[in-house]
XYZ file of C-alpha atoms in Angstrom:
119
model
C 0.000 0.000 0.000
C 1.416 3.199 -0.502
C -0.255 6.559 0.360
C 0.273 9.753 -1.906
C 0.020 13.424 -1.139
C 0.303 15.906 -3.387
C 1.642 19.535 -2.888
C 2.869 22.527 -4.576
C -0.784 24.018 -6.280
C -2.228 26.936 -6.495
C -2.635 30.323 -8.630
C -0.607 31.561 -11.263
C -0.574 33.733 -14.149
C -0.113 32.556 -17.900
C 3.280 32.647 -18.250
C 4.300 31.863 -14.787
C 6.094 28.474 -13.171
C 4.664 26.135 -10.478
C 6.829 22.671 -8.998
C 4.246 19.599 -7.594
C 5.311 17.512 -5.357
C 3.759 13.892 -4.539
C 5.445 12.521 -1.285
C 4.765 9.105 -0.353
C 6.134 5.713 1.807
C 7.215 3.105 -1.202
C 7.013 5.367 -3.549
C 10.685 4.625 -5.031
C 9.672 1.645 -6.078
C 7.337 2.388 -8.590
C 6.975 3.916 -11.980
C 5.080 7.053 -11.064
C 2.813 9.256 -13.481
C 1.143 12.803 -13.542
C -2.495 12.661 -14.381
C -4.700 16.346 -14.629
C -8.476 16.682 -14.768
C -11.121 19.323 -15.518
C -14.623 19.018 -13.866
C -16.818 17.119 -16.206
C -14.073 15.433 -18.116
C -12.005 12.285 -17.951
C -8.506 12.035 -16.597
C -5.661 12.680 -18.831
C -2.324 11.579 -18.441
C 0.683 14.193 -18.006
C 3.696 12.937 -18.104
C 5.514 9.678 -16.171
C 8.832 7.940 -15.228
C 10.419 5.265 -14.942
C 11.004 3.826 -11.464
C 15.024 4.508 -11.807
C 14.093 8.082 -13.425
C 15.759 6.631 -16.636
C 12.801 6.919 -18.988
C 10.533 10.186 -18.954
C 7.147 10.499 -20.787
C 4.909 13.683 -21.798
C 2.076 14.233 -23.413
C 2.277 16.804 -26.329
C 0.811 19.711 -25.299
C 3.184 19.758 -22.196
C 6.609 18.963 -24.095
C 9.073 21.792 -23.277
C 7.419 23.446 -20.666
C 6.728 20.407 -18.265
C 9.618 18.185 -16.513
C 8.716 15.158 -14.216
C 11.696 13.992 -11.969
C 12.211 12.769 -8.679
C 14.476 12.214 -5.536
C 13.801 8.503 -4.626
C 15.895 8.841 -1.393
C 13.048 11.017 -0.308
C 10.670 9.074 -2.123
C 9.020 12.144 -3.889
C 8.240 12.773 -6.868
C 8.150 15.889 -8.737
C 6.496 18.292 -11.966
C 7.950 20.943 -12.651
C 5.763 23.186 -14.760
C 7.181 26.452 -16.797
C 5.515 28.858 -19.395
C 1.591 28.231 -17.988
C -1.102 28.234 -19.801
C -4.772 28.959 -18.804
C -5.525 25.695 -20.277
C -3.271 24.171 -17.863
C -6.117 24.576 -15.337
C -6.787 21.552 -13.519
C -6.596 19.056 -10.381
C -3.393 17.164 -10.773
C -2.751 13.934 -9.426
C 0.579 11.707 -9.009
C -0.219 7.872 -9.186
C 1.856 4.832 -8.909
C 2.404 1.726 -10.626
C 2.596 2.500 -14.220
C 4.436 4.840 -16.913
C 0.940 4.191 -19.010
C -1.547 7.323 -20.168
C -4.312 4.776 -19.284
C -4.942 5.808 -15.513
C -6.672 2.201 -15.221
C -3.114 0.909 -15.495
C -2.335 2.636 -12.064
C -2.539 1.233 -9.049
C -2.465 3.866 -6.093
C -3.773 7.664 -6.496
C -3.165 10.831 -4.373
C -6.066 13.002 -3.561
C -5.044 15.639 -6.003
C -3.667 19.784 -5.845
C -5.703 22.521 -7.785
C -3.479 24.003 -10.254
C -5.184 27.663 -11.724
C -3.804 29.490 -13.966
C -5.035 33.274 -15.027
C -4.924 34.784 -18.359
């Protein structure tokens, strides 16, 4: 079992930077993904890596201005975001278990950190 707690939202302006953190007991043992979702629509995958941080994975609209890392001797992991969009607007959540966009490939889920960002 491993437990998940995001950090790091909040409000921004377009243009601005914002780092996420997910912090959790196990959680270097896993591949570990960033998942976002808008009220009313499905959840769509971020970005992910690879349990040794080897292998990184975005989705398109967040290449370049997105980085997913992490520290595994504090077992967090990280998203850096850069160059914000409004669009970018969302409840972001780490999960564990999978470098996959399909969040049904996941296995444990953090309770999520609003992410705004103002035009």
């Amino acid at each position: 079992q491993v437990q998940l707690v995001e950090s790091g939202g909040g409000l921004v302006q377009a243009g601005g930077s914002l780092r996420l953190s997910c912090a959790g007991s196990g959680l270097s043992a896993y591949h570990m993904g960033w998942f976002r979702q808008d009220p009313g629509k499905g959840r769509e995958f971020v970005a992910a890596i690879t349990w040794s941080g080897r292998s990184t994975y975005y989705t398109d609209s967040v290449k370049g201005r997105f980085a997913i890392s992490r520290d595994n001797a504090k077992n967090t992991l990280y998203l850096q975001m850069n160059s914000l969009k409004p669009e970018d607007t969302a409840v972001y959540y780490c999960a564990a278990g999978s470098v996959d966009s399909d969040p049904r490939t996941y296995d444990y889920w953090g309770q999520g950190t609003q992410v705004t960002v103002s035009s």
